[in-house]
PDB file of C-alpha atoms in Angstrom:
ATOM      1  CA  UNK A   8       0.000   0.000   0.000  1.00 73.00           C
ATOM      2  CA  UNK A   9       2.988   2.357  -0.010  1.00 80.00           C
ATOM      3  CA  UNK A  10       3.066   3.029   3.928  1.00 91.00           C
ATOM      4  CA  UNK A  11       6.434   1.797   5.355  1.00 94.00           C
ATOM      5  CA  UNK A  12       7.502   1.225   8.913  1.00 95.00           C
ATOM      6  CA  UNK A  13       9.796   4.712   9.009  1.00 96.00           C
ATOM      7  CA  UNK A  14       6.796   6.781   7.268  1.00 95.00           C
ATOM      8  CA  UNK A  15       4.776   5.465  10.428  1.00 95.00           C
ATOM      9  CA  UNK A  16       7.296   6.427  12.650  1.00 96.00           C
ATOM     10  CA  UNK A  17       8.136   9.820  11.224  1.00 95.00           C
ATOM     11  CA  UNK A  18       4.647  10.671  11.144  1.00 95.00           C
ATOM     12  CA  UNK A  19       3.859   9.631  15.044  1.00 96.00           C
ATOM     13  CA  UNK A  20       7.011  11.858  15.931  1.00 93.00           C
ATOM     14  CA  UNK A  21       8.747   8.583  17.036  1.00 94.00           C
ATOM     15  CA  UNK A  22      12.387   9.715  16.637  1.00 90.00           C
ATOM     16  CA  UNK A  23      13.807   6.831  18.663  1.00 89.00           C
ATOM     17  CA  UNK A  24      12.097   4.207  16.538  1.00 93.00           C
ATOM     18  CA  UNK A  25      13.370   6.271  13.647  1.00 94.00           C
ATOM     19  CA  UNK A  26      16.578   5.888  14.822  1.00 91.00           C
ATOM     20  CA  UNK A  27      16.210   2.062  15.286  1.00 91.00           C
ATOM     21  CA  UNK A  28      14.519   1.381  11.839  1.00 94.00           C
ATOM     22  CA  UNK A  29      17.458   4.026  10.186  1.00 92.00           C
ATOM     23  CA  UNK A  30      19.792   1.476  11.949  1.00 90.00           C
ATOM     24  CA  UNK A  31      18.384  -1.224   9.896  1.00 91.00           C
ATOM     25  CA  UNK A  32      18.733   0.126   6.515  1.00 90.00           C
ATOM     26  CA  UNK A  33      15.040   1.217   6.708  1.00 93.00           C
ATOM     27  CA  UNK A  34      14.065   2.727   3.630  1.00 91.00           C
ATOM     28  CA  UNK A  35      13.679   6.696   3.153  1.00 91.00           C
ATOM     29  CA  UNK A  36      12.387   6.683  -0.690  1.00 91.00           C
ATOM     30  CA  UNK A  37       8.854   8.314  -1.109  1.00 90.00           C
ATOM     31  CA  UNK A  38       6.272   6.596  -1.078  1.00 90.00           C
ATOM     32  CA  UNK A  39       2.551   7.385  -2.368  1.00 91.00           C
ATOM     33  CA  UNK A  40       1.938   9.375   1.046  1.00 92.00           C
ATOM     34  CA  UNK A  41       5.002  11.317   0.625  1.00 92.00           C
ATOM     35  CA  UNK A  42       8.253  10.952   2.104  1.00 93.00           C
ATOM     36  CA  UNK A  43       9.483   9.946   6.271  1.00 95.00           C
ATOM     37  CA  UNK A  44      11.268  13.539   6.352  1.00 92.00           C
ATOM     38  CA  UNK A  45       8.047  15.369   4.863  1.00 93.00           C
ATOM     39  CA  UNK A  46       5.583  13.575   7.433  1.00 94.00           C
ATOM     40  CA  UNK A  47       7.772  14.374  10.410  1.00 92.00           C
ATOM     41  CA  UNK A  48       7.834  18.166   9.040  1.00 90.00           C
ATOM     42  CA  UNK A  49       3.751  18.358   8.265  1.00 92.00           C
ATOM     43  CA  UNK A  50       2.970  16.848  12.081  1.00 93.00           C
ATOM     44  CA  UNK A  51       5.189  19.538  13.445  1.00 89.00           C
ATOM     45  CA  UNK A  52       8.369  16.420  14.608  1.00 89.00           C
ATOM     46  CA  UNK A  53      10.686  19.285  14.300  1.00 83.00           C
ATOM     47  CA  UNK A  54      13.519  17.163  15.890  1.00 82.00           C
ATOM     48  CA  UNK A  55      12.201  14.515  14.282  1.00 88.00           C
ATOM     49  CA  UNK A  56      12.774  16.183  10.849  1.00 87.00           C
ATOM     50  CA  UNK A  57      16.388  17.995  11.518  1.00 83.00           C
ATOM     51  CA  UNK A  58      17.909  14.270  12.676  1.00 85.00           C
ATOM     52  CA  UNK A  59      16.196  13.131   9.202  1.00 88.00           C
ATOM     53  CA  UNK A  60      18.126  15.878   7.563  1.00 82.00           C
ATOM     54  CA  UNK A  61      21.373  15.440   9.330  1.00 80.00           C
ATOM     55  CA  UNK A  62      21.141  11.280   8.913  1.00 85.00           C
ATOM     56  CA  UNK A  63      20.619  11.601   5.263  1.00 84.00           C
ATOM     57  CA  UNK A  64      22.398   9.127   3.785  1.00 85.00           C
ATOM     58  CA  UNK A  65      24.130   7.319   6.748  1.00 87.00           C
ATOM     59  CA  UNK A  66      24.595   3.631   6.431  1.00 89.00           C
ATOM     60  CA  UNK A  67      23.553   1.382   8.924  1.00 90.00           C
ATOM     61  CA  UNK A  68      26.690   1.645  10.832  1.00 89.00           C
ATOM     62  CA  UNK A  69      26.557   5.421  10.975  1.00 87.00           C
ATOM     63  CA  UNK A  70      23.827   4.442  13.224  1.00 85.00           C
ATOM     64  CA  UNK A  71      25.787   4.217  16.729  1.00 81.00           C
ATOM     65  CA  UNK A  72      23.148   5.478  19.316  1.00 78.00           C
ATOM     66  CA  UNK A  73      21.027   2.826  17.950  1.00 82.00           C
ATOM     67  CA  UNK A  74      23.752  -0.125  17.766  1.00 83.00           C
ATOM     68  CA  UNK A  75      23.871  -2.707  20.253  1.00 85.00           C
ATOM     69  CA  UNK A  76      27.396  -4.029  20.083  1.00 85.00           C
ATOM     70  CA  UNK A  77      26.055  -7.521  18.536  1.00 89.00           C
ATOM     71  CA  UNK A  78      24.344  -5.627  15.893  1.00 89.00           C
ATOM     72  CA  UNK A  79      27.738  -3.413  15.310  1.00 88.00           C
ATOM     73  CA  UNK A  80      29.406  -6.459  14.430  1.00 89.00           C
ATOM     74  CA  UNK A  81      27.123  -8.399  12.783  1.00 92.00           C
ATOM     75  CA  UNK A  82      27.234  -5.373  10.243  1.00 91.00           C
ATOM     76  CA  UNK A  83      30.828  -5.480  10.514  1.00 90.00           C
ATOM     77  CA  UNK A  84      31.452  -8.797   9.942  1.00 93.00           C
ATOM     78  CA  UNK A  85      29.133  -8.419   7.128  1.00 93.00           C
ATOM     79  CA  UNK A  86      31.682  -5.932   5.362  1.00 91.00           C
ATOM     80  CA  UNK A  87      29.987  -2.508   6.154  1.00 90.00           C
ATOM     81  CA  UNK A  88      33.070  -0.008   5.990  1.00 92.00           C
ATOM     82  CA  UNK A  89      33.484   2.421   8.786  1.00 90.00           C
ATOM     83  CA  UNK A  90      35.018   4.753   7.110  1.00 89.00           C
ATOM     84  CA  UNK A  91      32.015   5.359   5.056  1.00 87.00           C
ATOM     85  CA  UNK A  92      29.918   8.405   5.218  1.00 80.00           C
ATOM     86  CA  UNK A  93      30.356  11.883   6.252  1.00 76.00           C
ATOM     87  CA  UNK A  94      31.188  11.705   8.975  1.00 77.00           C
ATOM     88  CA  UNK A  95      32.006   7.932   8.945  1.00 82.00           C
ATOM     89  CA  UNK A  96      30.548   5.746  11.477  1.00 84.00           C
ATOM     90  CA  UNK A  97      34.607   5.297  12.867  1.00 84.00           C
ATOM     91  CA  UNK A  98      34.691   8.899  13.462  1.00 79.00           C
ATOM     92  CA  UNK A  99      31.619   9.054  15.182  1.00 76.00           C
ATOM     93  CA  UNK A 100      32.214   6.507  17.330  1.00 77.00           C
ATOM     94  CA  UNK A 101      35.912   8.681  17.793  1.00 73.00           C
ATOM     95  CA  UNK A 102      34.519  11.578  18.707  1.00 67.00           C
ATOM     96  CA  UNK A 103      31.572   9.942  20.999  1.00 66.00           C
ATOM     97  CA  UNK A 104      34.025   7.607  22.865  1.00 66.00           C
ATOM     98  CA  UNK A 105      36.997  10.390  23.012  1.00 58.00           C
ATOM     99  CA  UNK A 106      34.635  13.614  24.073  1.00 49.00           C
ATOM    100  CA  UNK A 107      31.942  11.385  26.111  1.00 47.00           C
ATOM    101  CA  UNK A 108      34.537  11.035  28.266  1.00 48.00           C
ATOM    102  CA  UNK A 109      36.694  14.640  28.710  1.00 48.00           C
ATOM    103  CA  UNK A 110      34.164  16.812  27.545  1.00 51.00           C
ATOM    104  CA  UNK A 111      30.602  17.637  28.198  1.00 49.00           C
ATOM    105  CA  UNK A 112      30.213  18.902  24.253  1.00 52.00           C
ATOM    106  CA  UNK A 113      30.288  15.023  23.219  1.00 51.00           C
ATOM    107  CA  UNK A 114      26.977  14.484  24.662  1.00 50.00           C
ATOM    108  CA  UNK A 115      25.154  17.170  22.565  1.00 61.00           C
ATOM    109  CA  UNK A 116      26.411  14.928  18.904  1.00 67.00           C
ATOM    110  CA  UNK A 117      23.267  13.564  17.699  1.00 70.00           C
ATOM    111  CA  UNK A 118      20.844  16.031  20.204  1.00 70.00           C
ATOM    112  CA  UNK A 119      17.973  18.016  18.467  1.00 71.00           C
ATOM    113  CA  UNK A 120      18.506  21.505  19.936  1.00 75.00           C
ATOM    114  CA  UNK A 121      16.119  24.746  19.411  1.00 77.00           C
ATOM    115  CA  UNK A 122      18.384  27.424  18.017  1.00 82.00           C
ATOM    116  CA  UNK A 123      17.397  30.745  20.094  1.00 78.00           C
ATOM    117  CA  UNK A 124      19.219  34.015  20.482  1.00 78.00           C
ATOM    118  CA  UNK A 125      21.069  33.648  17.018  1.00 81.00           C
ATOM    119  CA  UNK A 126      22.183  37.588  16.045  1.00 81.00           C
ATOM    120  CA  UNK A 127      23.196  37.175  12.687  1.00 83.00           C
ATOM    121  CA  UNK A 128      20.489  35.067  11.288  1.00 85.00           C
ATOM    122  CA  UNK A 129      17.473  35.681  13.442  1.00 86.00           C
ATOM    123  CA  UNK A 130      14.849  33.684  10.942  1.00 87.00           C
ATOM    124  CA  UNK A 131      16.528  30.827  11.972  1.00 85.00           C
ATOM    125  CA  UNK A 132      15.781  31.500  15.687  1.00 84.00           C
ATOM    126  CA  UNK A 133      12.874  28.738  17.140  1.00 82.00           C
ATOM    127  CA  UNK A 134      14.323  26.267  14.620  1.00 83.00           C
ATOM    128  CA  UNK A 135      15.481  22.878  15.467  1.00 79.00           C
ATOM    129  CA  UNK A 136      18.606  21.354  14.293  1.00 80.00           C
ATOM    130  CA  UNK A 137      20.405  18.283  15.012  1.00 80.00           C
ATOM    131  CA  UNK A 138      24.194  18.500  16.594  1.00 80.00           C
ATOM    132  CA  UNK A 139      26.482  16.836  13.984  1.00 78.00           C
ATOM    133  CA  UNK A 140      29.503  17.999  15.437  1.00 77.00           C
ATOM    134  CA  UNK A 141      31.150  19.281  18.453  1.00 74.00           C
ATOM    135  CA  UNK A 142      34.789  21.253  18.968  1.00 73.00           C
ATOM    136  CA  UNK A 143      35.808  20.998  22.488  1.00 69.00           C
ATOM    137  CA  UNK A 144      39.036  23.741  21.562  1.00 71.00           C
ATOM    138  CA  UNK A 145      36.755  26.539  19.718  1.00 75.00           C
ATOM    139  CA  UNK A 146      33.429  25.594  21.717  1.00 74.00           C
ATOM    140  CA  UNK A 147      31.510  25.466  18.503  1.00 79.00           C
ATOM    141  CA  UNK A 148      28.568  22.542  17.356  1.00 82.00           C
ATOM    142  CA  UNK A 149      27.852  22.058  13.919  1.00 84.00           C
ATOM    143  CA  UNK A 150      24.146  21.883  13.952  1.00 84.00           C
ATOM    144  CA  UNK A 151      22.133  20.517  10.556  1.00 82.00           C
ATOM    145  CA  UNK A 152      18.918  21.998  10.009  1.00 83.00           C
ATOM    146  CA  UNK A 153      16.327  20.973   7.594  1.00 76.00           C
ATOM    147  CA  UNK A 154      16.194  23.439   4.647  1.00 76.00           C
ATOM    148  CA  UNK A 155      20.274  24.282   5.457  1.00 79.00           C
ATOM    149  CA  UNK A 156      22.856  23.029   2.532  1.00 78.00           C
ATOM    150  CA  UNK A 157      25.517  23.315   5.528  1.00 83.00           C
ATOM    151  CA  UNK A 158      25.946  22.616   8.849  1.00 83.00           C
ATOM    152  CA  UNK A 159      25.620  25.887  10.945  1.00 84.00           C
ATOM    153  CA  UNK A 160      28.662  26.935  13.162  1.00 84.00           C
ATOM    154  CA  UNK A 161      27.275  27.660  16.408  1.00 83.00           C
ATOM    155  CA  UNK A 162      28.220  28.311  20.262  1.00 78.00           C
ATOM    156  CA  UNK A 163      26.126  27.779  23.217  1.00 70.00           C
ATOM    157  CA  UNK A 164      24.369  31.318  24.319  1.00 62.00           C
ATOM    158  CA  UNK A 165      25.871  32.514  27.630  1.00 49.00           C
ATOM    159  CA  UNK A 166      22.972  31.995  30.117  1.00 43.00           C
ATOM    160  CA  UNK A 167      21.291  34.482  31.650  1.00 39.00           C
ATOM    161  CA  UNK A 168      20.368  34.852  35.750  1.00 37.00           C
ATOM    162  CA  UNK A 169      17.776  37.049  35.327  1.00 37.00           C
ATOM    163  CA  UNK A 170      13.892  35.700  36.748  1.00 43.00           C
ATOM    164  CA  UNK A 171      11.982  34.358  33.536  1.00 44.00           C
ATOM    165  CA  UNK A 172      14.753  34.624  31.002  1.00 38.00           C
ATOM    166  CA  UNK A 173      14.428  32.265  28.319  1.00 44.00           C
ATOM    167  CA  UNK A 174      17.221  29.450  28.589  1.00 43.00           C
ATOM    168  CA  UNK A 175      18.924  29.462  25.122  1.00 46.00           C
ATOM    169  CA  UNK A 176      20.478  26.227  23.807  1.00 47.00           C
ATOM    170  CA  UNK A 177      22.352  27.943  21.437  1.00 46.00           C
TER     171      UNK A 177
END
C-alpha cells in the first residue's frame, strides 16, 4: 500500500524508533503518502525532521546510538566499511568515545537543539537542528537543520540569571 515502517514512525514523531529502523537500513524513498522527512515536518516532529536531515544518507553503521554491540558487528562482519559516510561511522564513534569522556560537548552529537538568540540570522531562531559535530578547543557545534545546505557553526548562548529569562540552547 505504499506506507512503510519509518513513514509510520516519522509521522507519530517517534524519533527513537526512527533511529532504530534508520539502523536497519530502513528505507527513506517516497512513497505514495510522501516521504518519512516530509511527514515528520507536516505533524510539526521538528527534531524529528532535523535528525532526518542530518542522517541523510548514513549507512547502517553510521547508526551508533542505535547499535547494540552484537548488531555493530554483525554489520561489521558483514563488510559494512566504517570509514564510510560523512562523517564515517569510525569517526563518530571517535569523537563519541573520546569527548563522552573529557568533555561535556560530546553528549550534545546527535541532540535536536532549538536554536534561540542567534544575532546574525534571526529567521533561523525557534528552529530545530540536530548537533552533527562538536569542537571541544573553539566551543563550537555544527548543527544541521532541515532546509540548510551546511551545517551551521554555532556556540552555546551565555545563560542568563535574570527571573523568567528564556534558557537558550544555542
Amino acid at each position: 500500500q505504499g506506507v512503510t515502517p519509518l513513514l509510520v514512525a516519522c509521522h507519530q514523531g517517534h524519533l527513537e524508533v526512527a533511529k532504530l529502523l534508520s539502523s536497519y537500513g530502513a528505507s527513506r524513498a517516497a512513497t505514495p503518502f510522501g516521504t518519512p522527512e516530509e511527514a515528520a515536518t507536516e505533524e510539526g516532529h521538528a527534531d524529528l525532521a532535523a535528525w532526518l536531515v542530518a542522517s541523510r544518507g548514513w549507512t547502517p553503521l553510521q547508526h551508533l546510538e542505535a547499535l547494540t554491540v552484537e548488531r555493530a558487528r554483525a554489520l561489521l562482519r558483514g563488510s559494512a566499511d566504517p570509514l564510510a559516510g560523512e562523517p564515517s561511522a569510525l569517526e563518530r564513534a571517535r569523537v563519541l568515545c573520546s569527548w563522552g569522556e573529557s568533555d561535556p560537548t560530546a553528549a550534545a552529537v546527535g541532540s535536536a537543539v532549538e536554536i534561540r538568540s542567534l544575532v546574525s540570522r534571526p529567521s533561523m531562531n525557534g528552529k530545530v537542528g540536530v548537533v552533527v559535530s562538536a569542537n571541544a578547543s573553539t566551543a563550537r557545534f555544527g548543527v544541521r537543520v532541515a532546509g540548510e545546505a551546511k551545517a551551521l557553526a554555532l556556540r552555546r548562548a551565555v545563560q542568563w540569571s535574570l527571573p523568567d529569562s528564556p534558557n537558550p540552547l544555542f
